[in-house]
Amino acid sequence: MAELKKQFESLVKRAVITDDLNKAIPIYYQSKFNQRCVKKYPEWDVARNGPEAELIKVQRDLLQAEDELEAKLNTYPDKRQDMNNRWNEVEEKVKKFQESYNEFNKFVQENRDKRERAKRKITEEKKRQKQYQDEIQVLEEKLKNMTEIRDKMQHYVKEYRGAQDYLETVVKESEEFQSIGDIFNRYESLLEARRTLSEQQDKNLQILEDTGIEMQKLTEEKSQKLMSLNNQLATLQSRYERAKTEALKWESIVSRIKSSSAKKNLELTQIKSCCWNIYQQICIRKGVPIEIHQNDIENQLIQIKRTILVLKKIAKSANDKAIQYENTNEQFY
């Protein structure tokens, strides 16, 4: 530095550059100010070419570079803090967006499964109702046939009972006969008087007797059968009531299913509206036109997914650049 001062003394009226940087900086800025103010230098003040002038110029550039470096170092912590804050905000937004997207996918899958189960239940219920309707129709036809058979049996009983009632009426109204047997005896005596008709009369009596026995047997059989039919009718009536109760029960279940399906449809509509709003916000922020129809939920989800992937790439790129920048600063220090 002493040699430099000696060399500077050889220059004509040149200011000696101090070795104190704090003093040199104001001198430098003052010289720059004077340079801007003075339009024409005296001939004796013209800069000369030489190593001394180049050295002064290099020292001046060095001081300027050190000042700029110090200013940048002073602003670095603030910029680093601001960058960290922005990075944390980006990570938080990406995390929230990912959680929202996962919850949305899970919700859509649950709604799809519930809708499929509801469809299967409705289909099974329709088949079951059709089966019950067919069974009820068959039972009604059987009941109708049994009612017709019962009416025929009652008709036969009334038809064959008329003869016995007639004979009892004759006994009551006639004083000659005490019983139906007396009538038969009188009838036999008359047959004796008329032999020509006795055999025919005997045959008629035998036929009448056989008919009475057969009628009695038939009456007993039909009575038992009628009792059995009545029991079957009661059983069928009970089954019909149970089937009717079961049908009402399933109708109530179907009504609840319809109500639940309406609620799910409302939820699905709300989900579609949310997807549409997200898609619109994405298009607005990207500055692109809205090309997908509002009801095309599948393509909307595809666009949302693509946007999320792009955001992930941006976040990853920002992370890599931040790490690279941090490594560069560490190397610099």
Short mmCIF file of C-alpha atoms in Angstrom, two decimals:
data_model
loop_
_atom_site.label_atom_id
_atom_site.label_comp_id
_atom_site.label_asym_id
_atom_site.label_seq_id
_atom_site.Cartn_x
_atom_site.Cartn_y
_atom_site.Cartn_z
CA MET A 1 0.00 0.00 0.00
CA ALA A 2 2.97 2.35 0.69
CA GLU A 3 4.37 1.66 -2.79
CA LEU A 4 0.98 2.51 -4.26
CA LYS A 5 1.02 5.85 -2.42
CA LYS A 6 4.48 6.61 -3.80
CA GLN A 7 3.29 5.79 -7.31
CA PHE A 8 0.20 7.96 -6.80
CA GLU A 9 2.44 10.91 -5.84
CA SER A 10 3.98 10.80 -9.30
CA LEU A 11 0.57 11.58 -10.79
CA VAL A 12 -0.33 15.22 -11.34
CA LYS A 13 -2.81 16.35 -8.70
CA ARG A 14 -4.46 12.90 -8.33
CA ALA A 15 -6.29 12.16 -5.11
CA VAL A 16 -4.73 9.46 -3.02
CA ILE A 17 -7.08 6.50 -2.48
CA THR A 18 -7.27 5.67 1.19
CA ASP A 19 -6.93 2.12 2.44
CA ASP A 20 -9.93 2.60 4.75
CA LEU A 21 -12.95 1.20 2.95
CA ASN A 22 -15.41 3.22 5.00
CA LYS A 23 -13.72 6.42 3.83
CA ALA A 24 -13.11 5.21 0.30
CA ILE A 25 -16.79 4.56 -0.43
CA PRO A 26 -17.94 8.18 0.22
CA ILE A 27 -14.98 9.43 -1.80
CA TYR A 28 -16.00 7.11 -4.65
CA TYR A 29 -19.62 8.27 -4.64
CA GLN A 30 -18.46 11.92 -4.42
CA SER A 31 -16.26 11.39 -7.47
CA LYS A 32 -19.18 9.84 -9.34
CA PHE A 33 -21.31 12.82 -8.40
CA ASN A 34 -18.64 15.24 -9.59
CA GLN A 35 -18.33 13.25 -12.80
CA ARG A 36 -22.02 13.76 -13.50
CA CYS A 37 -21.89 17.47 -12.65
CA VAL A 38 -18.71 18.54 -14.50
CA LYS A 39 -19.27 18.57 -18.24
CA LYS A 40 -15.71 19.44 -19.31
CA TYR A 41 -12.57 18.50 -17.48
CA PRO A 42 -9.42 20.60 -17.51
CA GLU A 43 -6.68 19.19 -19.54
CA TRP A 44 -4.55 18.47 -16.47
CA ASP A 45 -7.42 16.33 -15.02
CA VAL A 46 -7.80 13.96 -17.98
CA ALA A 47 -7.48 10.31 -17.00
CA ARG A 48 -4.21 8.81 -18.06
CA ASN A 49 -3.65 5.32 -19.29
CA GLY A 50 -1.38 3.16 -17.24
CA PRO A 51 -1.13 0.46 -14.59
CA GLU A 52 -1.91 2.92 -11.80
CA ALA A 53 -5.16 4.00 -13.43
CA GLU A 54 -6.15 0.40 -14.14
CA LEU A 55 -5.40 -0.51 -10.51
CA ILE A 56 -7.57 2.31 -9.24
CA LYS A 57 -10.34 1.25 -11.58
CA VAL A 58 -10.10 -2.36 -10.42
CA GLN A 59 -10.18 -1.30 -6.76
CA ARG A 60 -13.17 0.87 -7.47
CA ASP A 61 -15.00 -2.04 -9.15
CA LEU A 62 -14.02 -4.26 -6.23
CA LEU A 63 -15.51 -1.84 -3.72
CA GLN A 64 -18.67 -1.55 -5.77
CA ALA A 65 -18.97 -5.34 -6.03
CA GLU A 66 -18.44 -5.71 -2.28
CA ASP A 67 -21.17 -3.14 -1.61
CA GLU A 68 -23.59 -4.93 -3.90
CA LEU A 69 -22.71 -8.28 -2.34
CA GLU A 70 -23.25 -6.92 1.16
CA ALA A 71 -26.62 -5.47 0.13
CA LYS A 72 -27.65 -8.81 -1.32
CA LEU A 73 -26.47 -10.64 1.79
CA ASN A 74 -28.53 -8.28 3.93
CA THR A 75 -31.68 -8.97 1.89
CA TYR A 76 -31.05 -12.74 1.65
CA PRO A 77 -32.62 -13.75 5.04
CA ASP A 78 -35.81 -11.86 4.23
CA LYS A 79 -36.03 -13.42 0.78
CA ARG A 80 -35.25 -16.83 2.21
CA GLN A 81 -37.95 -16.44 4.87
CA ASP A 82 -40.45 -15.28 2.26
CA MET A 83 -39.54 -18.23 0.02
CA ASN A 84 -39.97 -20.66 2.94
CA ASN A 85 -43.35 -19.17 3.80
CA ARG A 86 -44.52 -19.48 0.21
CA TRP A 87 -43.22 -23.02 0.00
CA ASN A 88 -45.04 -23.98 3.23
CA GLU A 89 -48.26 -22.46 1.88
CA VAL A 90 -47.90 -24.42 -1.37
CA GLU A 91 -47.27 -27.68 0.54
CA GLU A 92 -50.29 -27.04 2.79
CA LYS A 93 -52.54 -26.34 -0.19
CA VAL A 94 -51.33 -29.47 -2.01
CA LYS A 95 -51.89 -31.56 1.12
CA LYS A 96 -55.42 -30.20 1.62
CA PHE A 97 -56.23 -30.68 -2.05
CA GLN A 98 -54.97 -34.29 -1.95
CA GLU A 99 -57.03 -35.06 1.16
CA SER A 100 -60.12 -33.52 -0.42
CA TYR A 101 -59.56 -35.52 -3.60
CA ASN A 102 -59.14 -38.81 -1.67
CA GLU A 103 -62.28 -38.15 0.37
CA PHE A 104 -64.19 -37.33 -2.80
CA ASN A 105 -63.07 -40.57 -4.51
CA LYS A 106 -64.04 -42.58 -1.43
CA PHE A 107 -67.43 -40.86 -1.28
CA VAL A 108 -68.13 -41.50 -4.98
CA GLN A 109 -67.20 -45.20 -4.59
CA GLU A 110 -69.46 -45.61 -1.53
CA ASN A 111 -72.37 -43.98 -3.38
CA ARG A 112 -71.80 -46.23 -6.40
CA ASP A 113 -71.81 -49.35 -4.17
CA LYS A 114 -74.95 -48.21 -2.35
CA ARG A 115 -76.70 -47.49 -5.64
CA GLU A 116 -75.83 -50.97 -6.97
CA ARG A 117 -77.07 -52.63 -3.77
CA ALA A 118 -80.31 -50.64 -3.94
CA LYS A 119 -80.83 -51.68 -7.57
CA ARG A 120 -80.29 -55.34 -6.69
CA LYS A 121 -82.70 -55.12 -3.78
CA ILE A 122 -85.35 -53.43 -5.92
CA THR A 123 -84.98 -56.10 -8.62
CA GLU A 124 -85.24 -58.91 -6.06
CA GLU A 125 -88.25 -57.24 -4.46
CA LYS A 126 -90.03 -56.96 -7.81
CA LYS A 127 -89.40 -60.66 -8.51
CA ARG A 128 -90.63 -61.59 -5.05
CA GLN A 129 -93.78 -59.47 -5.44
CA LYS A 130 -94.50 -61.06 -8.82
CA GLN A 131 -94.09 -64.51 -7.27
CA TYR A 132 -96.49 -63.59 -4.46
CA GLN A 133 -99.02 -62.23 -6.95
CA ASP A 134 -98.85 -65.48 -8.94
CA GLU A 135 -99.33 -67.55 -5.77
CA ILE A 136 -102.27 -65.38 -4.69
CA GLN A 137 -103.88 -65.81 -8.11
CA VAL A 138 -103.46 -69.61 -7.93
CA LEU A 139 -104.94 -69.70 -4.42
CA GLU A 140 -107.89 -67.57 -5.50
CA GLU A 141 -108.61 -69.99 -8.37
CA LYS A 142 -108.41 -72.96 -5.99
CA LEU A 143 -110.72 -71.20 -3.55
CA LYS A 144 -113.20 -70.51 -6.33
CA ASN A 145 -113.19 -74.18 -7.42
CA MET A 146 -113.65 -75.39 -3.86
CA THR A 147 -116.55 -72.98 -3.35
CA GLU A 148 -118.24 -74.36 -6.47
CA ILE A 149 -117.74 -77.94 -5.23
CA ARG A 150 -119.22 -77.03 -1.85
CA ASP A 151 -122.30 -75.49 -3.51
CA LYS A 152 -122.78 -78.63 -5.62
CA MET A 153 -122.51 -80.84 -2.54
CA GLN A 154 -125.10 -78.79 -0.69
CA HIS A 155 -127.37 -78.98 -3.72
CA TYR A 156 -127.09 -82.77 -3.79
CA VAL A 157 -127.84 -83.02 -0.07
CA LYS A 158 -130.94 -80.86 -0.44
CA GLU A 159 -132.08 -82.82 -3.48
CA TYR A 160 -131.91 -86.25 -1.80
CA ARG A 161 -133.26 -85.03 1.51
CA GLY A 162 -136.60 -84.17 -0.04
CA ALA A 163 -137.77 -87.81 -0.14
CA GLN A 164 -137.17 -88.38 3.54
CA ASP A 165 -138.89 -85.14 4.44
CA TYR A 166 -141.85 -86.12 2.29
CA LEU A 167 -142.30 -89.47 4.07
CA GLU A 168 -142.07 -87.85 7.47
CA THR A 169 -144.69 -85.32 6.39
CA VAL A 170 -147.01 -88.13 5.28
CA VAL A 171 -146.68 -89.86 8.67
CA LYS A 172 -147.52 -86.64 10.48
CA GLU A 173 -150.52 -85.77 8.37
CA SER A 174 -151.97 -89.32 8.07
CA GLU A 175 -153.55 -91.02 11.08
CA GLU A 176 -153.24 -94.47 9.56
CA PHE A 177 -149.49 -94.61 9.74
CA GLN A 178 -147.37 -94.25 12.83
CA SER A 179 -144.06 -94.42 11.08
CA ILE A 180 -142.49 -94.64 7.72
CA GLY A 181 -142.33 -98.41 8.20
CA ASP A 182 -146.14 -98.57 8.34
CA ILE A 183 -146.25 -96.90 4.99
CA PHE A 184 -143.87 -99.49 3.67
CA ASN A 185 -145.99 -102.28 5.18
CA ARG A 186 -149.13 -100.86 3.66
CA TYR A 187 -147.34 -100.59 0.44
CA GLU A 188 -146.26 -104.24 0.69
CA SER A 189 -149.79 -105.33 1.42
CA LEU A 190 -150.95 -103.52 -1.61
CA LEU A 191 -148.26 -105.28 -3.57
CA GLU A 192 -149.55 -108.56 -2.29
CA ALA A 193 -152.93 -107.65 -3.63
CA ARG A 194 -151.40 -106.92 -6.87
CA ARG A 195 -148.89 -109.59 -7.57
CA THR A 196 -148.41 -108.38 -10.97
CA LEU A 197 -146.82 -105.34 -9.44
CA SER A 198 -145.16 -106.94 -6.40
CA GLU A 199 -141.84 -107.70 -8.02
CA GLN A 200 -141.63 -104.29 -9.50
CA GLN A 201 -142.64 -102.78 -6.19
CA ASP A 202 -140.00 -104.80 -4.36
CA LYS A 203 -137.40 -103.70 -6.81
CA ASN A 204 -138.46 -100.12 -6.35
CA LEU A 205 -138.30 -100.46 -2.59
CA GLN A 206 -134.91 -102.11 -2.81
CA ILE A 207 -133.73 -99.38 -5.10
CA LEU A 208 -135.15 -96.77 -2.76
CA GLU A 209 -133.49 -98.41 0.23
CA ASP A 210 -130.18 -98.73 -1.55
CA THR A 211 -130.48 -95.13 -2.62
CA GLY A 212 -131.12 -94.03 0.96
CA ILE A 213 -128.10 -95.97 2.22
CA GLU A 214 -125.95 -94.66 -0.55
CA MET A 215 -127.29 -91.16 0.07
CA GLN A 216 -126.41 -91.47 3.73
CA LYS A 217 -122.94 -92.68 2.89
CA LEU A 218 -122.59 -89.97 0.30
CA THR A 219 -123.82 -87.40 2.80
CA GLU A 220 -121.29 -88.55 5.36
CA GLU A 221 -118.49 -88.58 2.80
CA LYS A 222 -119.44 -85.18 1.46
CA SER A 223 -119.79 -83.80 4.97
CA GLN A 224 -116.30 -84.99 5.81
CA LYS A 225 -115.00 -83.66 2.54
CA LEU A 226 -116.81 -80.38 3.15
CA MET A 227 -115.21 -80.16 6.58
CA SER A 228 -111.83 -80.85 5.01
CA LEU A 229 -112.48 -78.18 2.40
CA ASN A 230 -113.51 -75.74 5.10
CA ASN A 231 -110.27 -76.48 6.93
CA GLN A 232 -108.30 -75.98 3.73
CA LEU A 233 -110.24 -72.78 3.12
CA ALA A 234 -109.35 -71.52 6.58
CA THR A 235 -105.71 -72.46 6.01
CA LEU A 236 -105.69 -70.70 2.66
CA GLN A 237 -107.38 -67.68 4.18
CA SER A 238 -104.70 -67.59 6.87
CA ARG A 239 -101.96 -67.89 4.25
CA TYR A 240 -103.63 -65.17 2.23
CA GLU A 241 -103.67 -62.85 5.25
CA ARG A 242 -100.00 -63.59 5.94
CA ALA A 243 -99.13 -62.99 2.29
CA LYS A 244 -101.09 -59.74 2.37
CA THR A 245 -99.27 -58.65 5.53
CA GLU A 246 -95.94 -59.58 3.98
CA ALA A 247 -96.81 -57.64 0.83
CA LEU A 248 -97.65 -54.56 2.91
CA LYS A 249 -94.36 -54.98 4.75
CA TRP A 250 -92.39 -55.12 1.51
CA GLU A 251 -94.33 -52.17 0.12
CA SER A 252 -93.21 -50.19 3.17
CA ILE A 253 -89.62 -51.35 2.59
CA VAL A 254 -89.82 -50.35 -1.07
CA SER A 255 -91.14 -46.94 -0.01
CA ARG A 256 -88.18 -46.48 2.34
CA ILE A 257 -85.80 -47.61 -0.38
CA LYS A 258 -87.31 -45.07 -2.76
CA SER A 259 -86.92 -42.35 -0.13
CA SER A 260 -83.28 -43.36 0.46
CA SER A 261 -82.68 -43.47 -3.29
CA ALA A 262 -84.07 -39.94 -3.61
CA LYS A 263 -81.67 -38.74 -0.90
CA LYS A 264 -78.74 -40.43 -2.65
CA ASN A 265 -79.76 -38.84 -5.92
CA LEU A 266 -79.79 -35.46 -4.16
CA GLU A 267 -76.31 -36.13 -2.77
CA LEU A 268 -75.10 -37.19 -6.22
CA THR A 269 -76.51 -33.96 -7.67
CA GLN A 270 -74.63 -31.97 -5.04
CA ILE A 271 -71.43 -33.86 -5.86
CA LYS A 272 -71.89 -33.13 -9.55
CA SER A 273 -72.40 -29.45 -8.70
CA CYS A 274 -69.19 -29.43 -6.64
CA CYS A 275 -67.25 -31.07 -9.50
CA TRP A 276 -68.68 -28.53 -11.93
CA ASN A 277 -67.68 -25.62 -9.67
CA ILE A 278 -64.14 -27.01 -9.24
CA TYR A 279 -63.83 -27.53 -12.99
CA GLN A 280 -65.02 -23.94 -13.64
CA GLN A 281 -62.51 -22.55 -11.13
CA ILE A 282 -59.72 -24.55 -12.78
CA CYS A 283 -60.68 -23.23 -16.24
CA ILE A 284 -60.90 -19.64 -14.94
CA ARG A 285 -57.49 -19.84 -13.22
CA LYS A 286 -55.91 -21.43 -16.27
CA GLY A 287 -57.58 -18.90 -18.55
CA VAL A 288 -59.02 -21.59 -20.84
CA PRO A 289 -62.61 -21.84 -22.16
CA ILE A 290 -65.10 -24.25 -20.56
CA GLU A 291 -65.51 -27.00 -23.16
CA ILE A 292 -66.92 -29.90 -21.12
CA HIS A 293 -70.68 -30.12 -20.64
CA GLN A 294 -72.03 -29.67 -17.13
CA ASN A 295 -73.48 -33.22 -17.04
CA ASP A 296 -70.22 -34.86 -18.24
CA ILE A 297 -68.95 -35.61 -14.73
CA GLU A 298 -66.43 -38.21 -15.91
CA ASN A 299 -64.45 -35.81 -18.10
CA GLN A 300 -64.68 -33.14 -15.41
CA LEU A 301 -63.04 -35.54 -12.93
CA ILE A 302 -60.37 -36.35 -15.53
CA GLN A 303 -59.57 -32.63 -15.92
CA ILE A 304 -59.49 -32.18 -12.14
CA LYS A 305 -57.15 -35.16 -11.83
CA ARG A 306 -54.86 -33.77 -14.53
CA THR A 307 -54.76 -30.41 -12.76
CA ILE A 308 -53.82 -32.15 -9.50
CA LEU A 309 -51.02 -34.01 -11.28
CA VAL A 310 -49.76 -30.72 -12.76
CA LEU A 311 -49.84 -29.12 -9.31
CA LYS A 312 -47.88 -32.07 -7.94
CA LYS A 313 -45.27 -31.64 -10.66
CA ILE A 314 -45.08 -27.89 -9.95
CA ALA A 315 -44.71 -28.56 -6.23
CA LYS A 316 -42.01 -31.15 -6.89
CA SER A 317 -40.18 -28.78 -9.25
CA ALA A 318 -40.38 -25.97 -6.69
CA ASN A 319 -39.08 -28.32 -4.02
CA ASP A 320 -36.17 -29.41 -6.22
CA LYS A 321 -35.31 -25.78 -7.05
CA ALA A 322 -35.48 -24.81 -3.38
CA ILE A 323 -33.17 -27.68 -2.45
CA GLN A 324 -30.81 -26.74 -5.29
CA TYR A 325 -30.87 -23.10 -4.23
CA GLU A 326 -30.18 -24.05 -0.63
CA ASN A 327 -27.26 -26.27 -1.65
CA THR A 328 -25.87 -23.42 -3.78
CA ASN A 329 -26.04 -21.03 -0.83
CA GLU A 330 -24.32 -23.54 1.42
CA GLN A 331 -21.51 -23.91 -1.11
CA PHE A 332 -21.25 -20.14 -1.40
CA TYR A 333 -20.87 -19.73 2.34
#
